[in-house]
Each structure stands twice: as C-alpha cells, then as structure tokens.
Amino acid sequence: MFQRPRGTRDFLPDEMERRRWIEARMRECARRWGYREVCTPAFEELELFTLRSGEAIIQEMYTFRDKGGREMVLRPEVTAPVLRMFVNEGRNIPKPIRWFYFADCFRYERPQKGRYRQFWQFGVELIGADSPRADAEVIALAEAMLRGCGIDFEMQVGHLAPVKHLLSGLPKEVAARVMQLLDKREFPALREYLEETGHPDLYDGLQGLTECRSLQELFEIIGHIEEGEWIQRVCSELDTYGVDYCLNFGIARGLDYYTGTVFEAFAQNLGAENQVLGGGTYRLAHLFGGEDLPSCGFAIGFDRVMVSLGEFRVPRKPAVAVIGMPEVEEYAAAVAKGMRGAGISVVRDTMERSVGSQLSHAAKIAEYAIIVGRKECETNTVTFKNLFSGEQRTLTLQEAIGEVAAHGDRA
RNA sequence: GCCAGGGUGGGGUAGUCUGGACAUCCUAGGGGACUGUGGAUCCCUCGACCCGGGUUCGAAUCCCGGCUCUGGCCCCA
C-alpha cells in the first residue's frame, strides 16, 4: 500500500462539497467587492521568494532543479507570484487593480493541527492604491469574507509606524529581536532583553502598544507621529464600514516587507495554529523590476477556516436512479438522457443487478428512483418513486422532471 | 529541528500490562435468500496486527531503529 505524502490530505466527496461551498462564498464575496480572479503557476523560480525573504527559508520550501538545471520551487505563498505577474503583464491595466486568487501552496514544515504541507490560500490584492481608504477597503473585505463563511473570529488591526518609531534608535538586529519578542508577547523575556541591551526605558511603551485599545491611548504613548493621521483615517473608515475589530499595535510580523497597516484574524476554536488570516500594506513590485507601487492584500488560511467550521451539511441537488428492465434498455436510456438534459443528476446500474438490489442501492445514494419496464414503455410513462417516503406514482417524463425540480435542494 | 502520546481489515475497536493454537466485536463493501419494488432479517464473502531488525521454541504483545498520525514547541513569507 502507498501512503499519502506527509502533511497532505485526501478529500472525500462530502468534504469536497463543504470546501467548494465555502470557496464559492469567498469567491462571491470577492466578486461583490469588484475583485477578479487570477491564477499563477504552481511553481516558480526559486529566486522569486528568496529575493525578499533570504536564503534561510529555502529549508522550508519544496525546491527542485528542473531538467534544464534551473532552481525551481513549489509556491510557498501567492503574493509574490501575483506581484510578479503584475510586473510582467499588469502595467497597462487601470489602477488600482483588484485581484483575488484561490490556490494551493507548499511548505516543508512539521504538520500539526491546521498546518499542512499542501494547503490552500484564498487571497486578495489591491495593487496601486495608497490611501487609508484602500487599507480600510481590504480590511473590510477580509472581515466580510470571514463573516460570510460563518466562523467565529477576532480581527486585529495595527500599524507598524508606532513600534518602528519607538525602536528608531536601535540597531537593526536589536530592533528585529524586540519585534519578535513583542509579536509573541513574551514580556518577561522582552524586559530582560531590553535591560541587557541598555534600553530598559522602552519597555513600558512597547508593552503599552500591545495593550492599548484606543487611538487616544496610542497617542499618549508615542506622542505625535507622522503616520498618526493615516491611522486615524483608517479607523474612521473601518467604523464607517461597520467593521468589528480591535486595535493591536504589537502586530510585528513580516517587518521586512509590510510597510504600514497590518491586520490579522484569529479563530476562537483552533489550537496553536489559530491565525486564519493575515495581511497588510507592502511594497514588492519594485523588487521584481516594476515601479515602486504600494499594495495592500491579505491571505486566508482556507484549511484553518474549514477546521474551525467543523462538519456541516451542504445543500445538494437531489439525485435520481433510473432502473430499467433489461427488455426496455433503450427506453430507460432515453429517460436518463432526458433527465440529464434537464440538469438532474442521474445514475444507472453498472453492475447488472436485480431490480431489488438496484433499489436497495438507490436508497443509499439517491433521493428518487425511476423504474421503467414494458408497462411504462408502452404508455410512454415512468414509475416515479420517492425514496424517503416510499410513495410511488406513474408520471410522464416531464412530470417527473418537474417533481424533482420542485423539491429543490436537500439539506 | 525538539517534546509527549498513538498506529490492529475501508472506518471504529478487543486483545498488549502478564508472549502461546484459526486475532474479537461493530460498521461499511460485494453476493445470495428475492428476474417488477429496496432500507428489516438471515446466510455467504472480501478484508488488518505501520515497516525493518533483535530477544524467544514461539511476538500484535517485550527491546531497538525508522516511517507516520495527533497535540504542543520552533517557525510562519
């Protein structure tokens, strides 16, 4: 027997229906906000990802050398490919550009709850807009999309300027380490580290940033900064949208490429891997040879959304089993064809089973059975049986089609 | 890369501590009783000790290594 590769999953039909159902909701939400789908290759040149993030992350990627000797990688995320595509062929598209994607990504990491080696991201990029209103639109869309899926989550919004302001006097490595500790909320270690490096005075301000829950508190800590008005405007836009969020100026991840507003969403019922969405403003295009356009985007951890939602039933169109006696094979085929032509899901026996067995099987996989034999063939009718109630009637094909359609989706 | 706990037919399990004959039970799958009316019932059938090594007369059981799953750490672009 073959085992599935580590960190990958198989999806049976019930699970796929749930996944497609949620995916469709996200798609529909993106569409309503004016975003259109794009698709990039599943693999790219390795350098596309190391350019920004350094060589160190190679160990967490699926890299390979192709037959031409090129260093390639299965995409570990989609923002860089989308921006690469933008630089390659998006120059003459009217700005701002609103794109979304739904794609599988690959990371060579240790699997655990909500973390897989092949995982799906649903993401959105707003390219070329640089305003508080652009930031707010993307956050509001993120919120709407997650709400639309029905998960229970908390949206946190922050900005990198306050913490960068506080750390402006520190050497780069020290600042990076501080950000790391701050992001993880390891306050005792942070205090210790600041004392070691001779900046104990920064502790209260940094801790304050992670705890302050209003702009007023924020400005009391950092005083006046240039980005203050921007932050204020993003918040008031979010209030206008009616977005339910809380402030967190301790969000520090991705310092190397996020430039301003940052936001994250956390699901309530997941384990250690409870972040279901992350995003912010960034500048990437210039790295790939384009102009230095600001962009804002986010990615939803689709699999984590699915874990958070648990099991649920998706409405499904009813299925019909057409059971024909051997002597009227052609008539049965015509009935099946007619129903399929009307958009109905039809199955027929492929195992040469008896009528009794066929019905027995039909009861497990279909909602209705249609039985046709000499009798029905001669009168140009069908025997239409409701497999829930057992009730059965003689109908014309058109009447049977109408019956199935009238009962609609089943829950 | 680190820690903890698991791995027995497709799914769920008993047996493992205390080694012993054909490995338990439920469920799902296939067939039949039943060649124009099913889900019940009965019968038949298919099908497993994660892999490799060691100890032993004998290993699902004990020991070692590996793989893998679950949860946590690390990381999270």
PDB file of C-alpha atoms in Angstrom, chain A residues 8-191:
ATOM      1  CA  THR A   8      -1.082  16.103   2.662  1.00  0.00           C
ATOM      2  CA  ARG A   9      -4.709  15.102   2.768  1.00  0.00           C
ATOM      3  CA  ASP A  10      -7.246  13.228   0.677  1.00  0.00           C
ATOM      4  CA  PHE A  11     -10.689  14.749   0.432  1.00  0.00           C
ATOM      5  CA  LEU A  12     -13.742  12.536   0.071  1.00  0.00           C
ATOM      6  CA  PRO A  13     -16.878  13.862  -1.678  1.00  0.00           C
ATOM      7  CA  ASP A  14     -18.601  15.108   1.487  1.00  0.00           C
ATOM      8  CA  GLU A  15     -15.529  17.117   2.442  1.00  0.00           C
ATOM      9  CA  MET A  16     -15.013  18.402  -1.092  1.00  0.00           C
ATOM     10  CA  GLU A  17     -18.591  19.621  -1.201  1.00  0.00           C
ATOM     11  CA  ARG A  18     -18.031  21.537   2.001  1.00  0.00           C
ATOM     12  CA  ARG A  19     -14.782  23.002   0.706  1.00  0.00           C
ATOM     13  CA  ARG A  20     -16.303  24.041  -2.618  1.00  0.00           C
ATOM     14  CA  TRP A  21     -19.254  25.529  -0.815  1.00  0.00           C
ATOM     15  CA  ILE A  22     -17.049  27.757   1.343  1.00  0.00           C
ATOM     16  CA  GLU A  23     -14.793  28.572  -1.575  1.00  0.00           C
ATOM     17  CA  ALA A  24     -17.848  29.681  -3.551  1.00  0.00           C
ATOM     18  CA  ARG A  25     -18.854  32.003  -0.727  1.00  0.00           C
ATOM     19  CA  MET A  26     -15.427  33.598  -0.681  1.00  0.00           C
ATOM     20  CA  ARG A  27     -15.469  33.954  -4.451  1.00  0.00           C
ATOM     21  CA  GLU A  28     -18.894  35.527  -4.380  1.00  0.00           C
ATOM     22  CA  CYS A  29     -17.800  37.952  -1.691  1.00  0.00           C
ATOM     23  CA  ALA A  30     -14.720  38.978  -3.696  1.00  0.00           C
ATOM     24  CA  ARG A  31     -16.843  39.440  -6.780  1.00  0.00           C
ATOM     25  CA  ARG A  32     -19.235  41.732  -4.964  1.00  0.00           C
ATOM     26  CA  TRP A  33     -16.328  43.936  -3.992  1.00  0.00           C
ATOM     27  CA  GLY A  34     -15.131  44.173  -7.560  1.00  0.00           C
ATOM     28  CA  TYR A  35     -12.230  41.728  -7.369  1.00  0.00           C
ATOM     29  CA  ARG A  36     -11.487  39.370 -10.252  1.00  0.00           C
ATOM     30  CA  GLU A  37      -9.727  36.037 -10.169  1.00  0.00           C
ATOM     31  CA  VAL A  38      -6.183  35.431 -11.346  1.00  0.00           C
ATOM     32  CA  CYS A  39      -4.072  32.288 -11.486  1.00  0.00           C
ATOM     33  CA  THR A  40      -0.308  31.877 -11.422  1.00  0.00           C
ATOM     34  CA  PRO A  41       1.869  28.779 -11.920  1.00  0.00           C
ATOM     35  CA  ALA A  42       2.147  26.204  -9.150  1.00  0.00           C
ATOM     36  CA  PHE A  43       5.932  26.534  -9.349  1.00  0.00           C
ATOM     37  CA  GLU A  44       8.240  29.480  -9.859  1.00  0.00           C
ATOM     38  CA  GLU A  45      11.889  30.367  -9.973  1.00  0.00           C
ATOM     39  CA  LEU A  46      13.358  29.944  -6.524  1.00  0.00           C
ATOM     40  CA  GLU A  47      14.726  33.452  -6.518  1.00  0.00           C
ATOM     41  CA  LEU A  48      11.254  34.976  -6.633  1.00  0.00           C
ATOM     42  CA  PHE A  49      10.887  34.005  -2.992  1.00  0.00           C
ATOM     43  CA  THR A  50      14.448  34.254  -1.724  1.00  0.00           C
ATOM     44  CA  LEU A  51      14.826  37.789  -3.063  1.00  0.00           C
ATOM     45  CA  ARG A  52      12.665  39.178  -0.322  1.00  0.00           C
ATOM     46  CA  SER A  53      12.936  36.656   2.436  1.00  0.00           C
ATOM     47  CA  GLY A  54      16.526  35.478   2.205  1.00  0.00           C
ATOM     48  CA  GLU A  55      18.117  32.089   1.691  1.00  0.00           C
ATOM     49  CA  ALA A  56      17.167  30.845   5.125  1.00  0.00           C
ATOM     50  CA  ILE A  57      13.641  29.946   4.091  1.00  0.00           C
ATOM     51  CA  ILE A  58      14.815  27.522   1.428  1.00  0.00           C
ATOM     52  CA  GLN A  59      14.742  24.787   4.026  1.00  0.00           C
ATOM     53  CA  GLU A  60      11.023  25.359   4.445  1.00  0.00           C
ATOM     54  CA  MET A  61      10.270  25.136   0.741  1.00  0.00           C
ATOM     55  CA  TYR A  62       9.831  22.384  -1.807  1.00  0.00           C
ATOM     56  CA  THR A  63      12.695  23.232  -4.107  1.00  0.00           C
ATOM     57  CA  PHE A  64      13.916  21.245  -7.078  1.00  0.00           C
ATOM     58  CA  ARG A  65      16.148  21.560 -10.057  1.00  0.00           C
ATOM     59  CA  ASP A  66      14.364  21.048 -13.377  1.00  0.00           C
ATOM     60  CA  LYS A  67      15.770  19.181 -16.342  1.00  0.00           C
ATOM     61  CA  GLY A  68      17.245  22.406 -17.653  1.00  0.00           C
ATOM     62  CA  GLY A  69      19.167  22.908 -14.444  1.00  0.00           C
ATOM     63  CA  ARG A  70      17.008  25.775 -13.177  1.00  0.00           C
ATOM     64  CA  GLU A  71      16.359  26.169  -9.452  1.00  0.00           C
ATOM     65  CA  MET A  72      12.598  25.973  -9.018  1.00  0.00           C
ATOM     66  CA  VAL A  73      10.187  25.893  -6.089  1.00  0.00           C
ATOM     67  CA  LEU A  74       6.586  24.924  -5.475  1.00  0.00           C
ATOM     68  CA  ARG A  75       4.948  28.205  -4.489  1.00  0.00           C
ATOM     69  CA  PRO A  76       5.010  28.700  -0.710  1.00  0.00           C
ATOM     70  CA  GLU A  77       2.612  31.651  -0.985  1.00  0.00           C
ATOM     71  CA  VAL A  78       0.895  33.612  -3.712  1.00  0.00           C
ATOM     72  CA  THR A  79       1.532  37.305  -3.103  1.00  0.00           C
ATOM     73  CA  ALA A  80       4.965  37.292  -4.730  1.00  0.00           C
ATOM     74  CA  PRO A  81       3.760  35.403  -7.846  1.00  0.00           C
ATOM     75  CA  VAL A  82       0.802  37.751  -8.230  1.00  0.00           C
ATOM     76  CA  LEU A  83       3.062  40.778  -7.996  1.00  0.00           C
ATOM     77  CA  ARG A  84       5.461  39.137 -10.439  1.00  0.00           C
ATOM     78  CA  MET A  85       2.562  38.674 -12.808  1.00  0.00           C
ATOM     79  CA  PHE A  86       1.541  42.271 -12.281  1.00  0.00           C
ATOM     80  CA  VAL A  87       5.008  43.480 -13.197  1.00  0.00           C
ATOM     81  CA  ASN A  88       5.089  41.181 -16.231  1.00  0.00           C
ATOM     82  CA  GLU A  89       1.702  41.974 -17.687  1.00  0.00           C
ATOM     83  CA  GLY A  90      -0.305  44.282 -15.497  1.00  0.00           C
ATOM     84  CA  ARG A  91       1.298  47.581 -16.363  1.00  0.00           C
ATOM     85  CA  ASN A  92      -1.368  48.810 -18.713  1.00  0.00           C
ATOM     86  CA  ILE A  93      -4.316  47.770 -16.578  1.00  0.00           C
ATOM     87  CA  PRO A  94      -6.175  50.714 -14.987  1.00  0.00           C
ATOM     88  CA  LYS A  95      -5.191  51.266 -11.370  1.00  0.00           C
ATOM     89  CA  PRO A  96      -5.992  50.290  -8.782  1.00  0.00           C
ATOM     90  CA  ILE A  97      -6.064  46.627  -9.664  1.00  0.00           C
ATOM     91  CA  ARG A  98      -8.395  44.366  -7.686  1.00  0.00           C
ATOM     92  CA  TRP A  99      -7.417  40.720  -7.932  1.00  0.00           C
ATOM     93  CA  PHE A 100      -8.100  37.588  -5.943  1.00  0.00           C
ATOM     94  CA  TYR A 101      -6.802  34.033  -6.081  1.00  0.00           C
ATOM     95  CA  PHE A 102      -7.521  30.626  -4.623  1.00  0.00           C
ATOM     96  CA  ALA A 103      -4.505  28.385  -4.820  1.00  0.00           C
ATOM     97  CA  ASP A 104      -2.672  25.576  -3.103  1.00  0.00           C
ATOM     98  CA  CYS A 105       0.721  26.353  -1.575  1.00  0.00           C
ATOM     99  CA  PHE A 106       3.505  24.119  -0.348  1.00  0.00           C
ATOM    100  CA  ARG A 107       5.746  24.424   2.664  1.00  0.00           C
ATOM    101  CA  TYR A 108       8.085  21.827   4.064  1.00  0.00           C
ATOM    102  CA  GLU A 109       7.103  22.127   7.694  1.00  0.00           C
ATOM    103  CA  ARG A 110       6.172  19.897  10.536  1.00  0.00           C
ATOM    104  CA  PRO A 111       2.443  19.160  10.224  1.00  0.00           C
ATOM    105  CA  GLN A 112       0.114  19.828  13.120  1.00  0.00           C
ATOM    106  CA  LYS A 113      -3.453  20.944  13.677  1.00  0.00           C
ATOM    107  CA  GLY A 114      -4.356  23.419  10.934  1.00  0.00           C
ATOM    108  CA  ARG A 115      -0.911  23.164   9.361  1.00  0.00           C
ATOM    109  CA  TYR A 116      -0.247  21.009   6.323  1.00  0.00           C
ATOM    110  CA  ARG A 117       2.463  20.760   3.734  1.00  0.00           C
ATOM    111  CA  GLN A 118      -0.022  21.372   0.977  1.00  0.00           C
ATOM    112  CA  PHE A 119      -2.555  23.975   1.984  1.00  0.00           C
ATOM    113  CA  TRP A 120      -4.899  26.397   0.288  1.00  0.00           C
ATOM    114  CA  GLN A 121      -4.960  30.146   0.486  1.00  0.00           C
ATOM    115  CA  PHE A 122      -7.716  32.463  -0.602  1.00  0.00           C
ATOM    116  CA  GLY A 123      -6.159  35.876  -1.076  1.00  0.00           C
ATOM    117  CA  VAL A 124      -6.864  39.334  -2.285  1.00  0.00           C
ATOM    118  CA  GLU A 125      -4.519  42.047  -3.580  1.00  0.00           C
ATOM    119  CA  LEU A 126      -5.369  45.685  -4.125  1.00  0.00           C
ATOM    120  CA  ILE A 127      -2.475  46.917  -6.215  1.00  0.00           C
ATOM    121  CA  GLY A 128      -1.558  50.507  -6.845  1.00  0.00           C
ATOM    122  CA  ALA A 129      -3.709  52.310  -4.298  1.00  0.00           C
ATOM    123  CA  ASP A 130      -2.055  54.167  -1.475  1.00  0.00           C
ATOM    124  CA  SER A 131      -4.569  55.616   0.922  1.00  0.00           C
ATOM    125  CA  PRO A 132      -6.236  54.942   4.267  1.00  0.00           C
ATOM    126  CA  ARG A 133      -9.362  54.186   2.302  1.00  0.00           C
ATOM    127  CA  ALA A 134      -7.548  51.440   0.367  1.00  0.00           C
ATOM    128  CA  ASP A 135      -6.337  49.872   3.614  1.00  0.00           C
ATOM    129  CA  ALA A 136      -9.817  50.060   5.063  1.00  0.00           C
ATOM    130  CA  GLU A 137     -11.410  48.506   1.975  1.00  0.00           C
ATOM    131  CA  VAL A 138      -9.143  45.494   2.163  1.00  0.00           C
ATOM    132  CA  ILE A 139      -9.721  45.020   5.884  1.00  0.00           C
ATOM    133  CA  ALA A 140     -13.469  45.409   5.463  1.00  0.00           C
ATOM    134  CA  LEU A 141     -13.422  42.857   2.651  1.00  0.00           C
ATOM    135  CA  ALA A 142     -11.400  40.467   4.813  1.00  0.00           C
ATOM    136  CA  GLU A 143     -13.937  40.810   7.582  1.00  0.00           C
ATOM    137  CA  ALA A 144     -16.897  40.353   5.247  1.00  0.00           C
ATOM    138  CA  MET A 145     -15.333  37.271   3.720  1.00  0.00           C
ATOM    139  CA  LEU A 146     -14.704  35.554   7.030  1.00  0.00           C
ATOM    140  CA  ARG A 147     -18.151  36.512   8.355  1.00  0.00           C
ATOM    141  CA  GLY A 148     -19.642  35.132   5.164  1.00  0.00           C
ATOM    142  CA  CYS A 149     -18.110  31.752   5.952  1.00  0.00           C
ATOM    143  CA  GLY A 150     -19.714  31.734   9.354  1.00  0.00           C
ATOM    144  CA  ILE A 151     -16.642  31.324  11.511  1.00  0.00           C
ATOM    145  CA  ASP A 152     -16.100  32.855  14.904  1.00  0.00           C
ATOM    146  CA  PHE A 153     -13.045  35.104  14.827  1.00  0.00           C
ATOM    147  CA  GLU A 154     -11.445  38.279  16.076  1.00  0.00           C
ATOM    148  CA  MET A 155      -9.957  40.847  13.705  1.00  0.00           C
ATOM    149  CA  GLN A 156      -6.958  42.769  14.940  1.00  0.00           C
ATOM    150  CA  VAL A 157      -5.736  45.866  13.165  1.00  0.00           C
ATOM    151  CA  GLY A 158      -2.462  47.641  13.719  1.00  0.00           C
ATOM    152  CA  HIS A 159       0.203  49.734  12.065  1.00  0.00           C
ATOM    153  CA  LEU A 160       3.944  49.341  12.036  1.00  0.00           C
ATOM    154  CA  ALA A 161       4.775  53.025  12.455  1.00  0.00           C
ATOM    155  CA  PRO A 162       4.305  53.292  16.235  1.00  0.00           C
ATOM    156  CA  VAL A 163       6.610  50.406  17.085  1.00  0.00           C
ATOM    157  CA  LYS A 164       9.136  51.460  14.447  1.00  0.00           C
ATOM    158  CA  HIS A 165       9.014  54.942  15.937  1.00  0.00           C
ATOM    159  CA  LEU A 166       9.811  53.632  19.401  1.00  0.00           C
ATOM    160  CA  LEU A 167      12.638  51.461  18.090  1.00  0.00           C
ATOM    161  CA  SER A 168      14.095  54.013  15.697  1.00  0.00           C
ATOM    162  CA  GLY A 169      17.242  54.496  17.760  1.00  0.00           C
ATOM    163  CA  LEU A 170      18.096  50.785  17.971  1.00  0.00           C
ATOM    164  CA  PRO A 171      20.479  48.775  15.796  1.00  0.00           C
ATOM    165  CA  LYS A 172      18.672  46.671  13.210  1.00  0.00           C
ATOM    166  CA  GLU A 173      19.323  43.282  14.821  1.00  0.00           C
ATOM    167  CA  VAL A 174      18.242  44.503  18.232  1.00  0.00           C
ATOM    168  CA  ALA A 175      15.075  46.003  16.787  1.00  0.00           C
ATOM    169  CA  ALA A 176      14.312  42.767  14.956  1.00  0.00           C
ATOM    170  CA  ARG A 177      14.681  40.722  18.113  1.00  0.00           C
ATOM    171  CA  VAL A 178      12.483  43.131  20.040  1.00  0.00           C
ATOM    172  CA  MET A 179       9.794  42.868  17.363  1.00  0.00           C
ATOM    173  CA  GLN A 180       9.977  39.110  17.583  1.00  0.00           C
ATOM    174  CA  LEU A 181       9.518  39.054  21.348  1.00  0.00           C
ATOM    175  CA  LEU A 182       6.770  41.632  21.100  1.00  0.00           C
ATOM    176  CA  ASP A 183       4.899  39.657  18.492  1.00  0.00           C
ATOM    177  CA  LYS A 184       4.970  36.607  20.707  1.00  0.00           C
ATOM    178  CA  ARG A 185       4.046  38.689  23.753  1.00  0.00           C
ATOM    179  CA  GLU A 186       6.916  37.356  25.775  1.00  0.00           C
ATOM    180  CA  PHE A 187       7.062  40.300  28.114  1.00  0.00           C
ATOM    181  CA  PRO A 188       9.425  38.954  30.788  1.00  0.00           C
ATOM    182  CA  ALA A 189      11.938  37.995  28.110  1.00  0.00           C
ATOM    183  CA  LEU A 190      11.418  41.341  26.420  1.00  0.00           C
ATOM    184  CA  ARG A 191      12.105  43.249  29.628  1.00  0.00           C
TER     185      ARG A 191
END
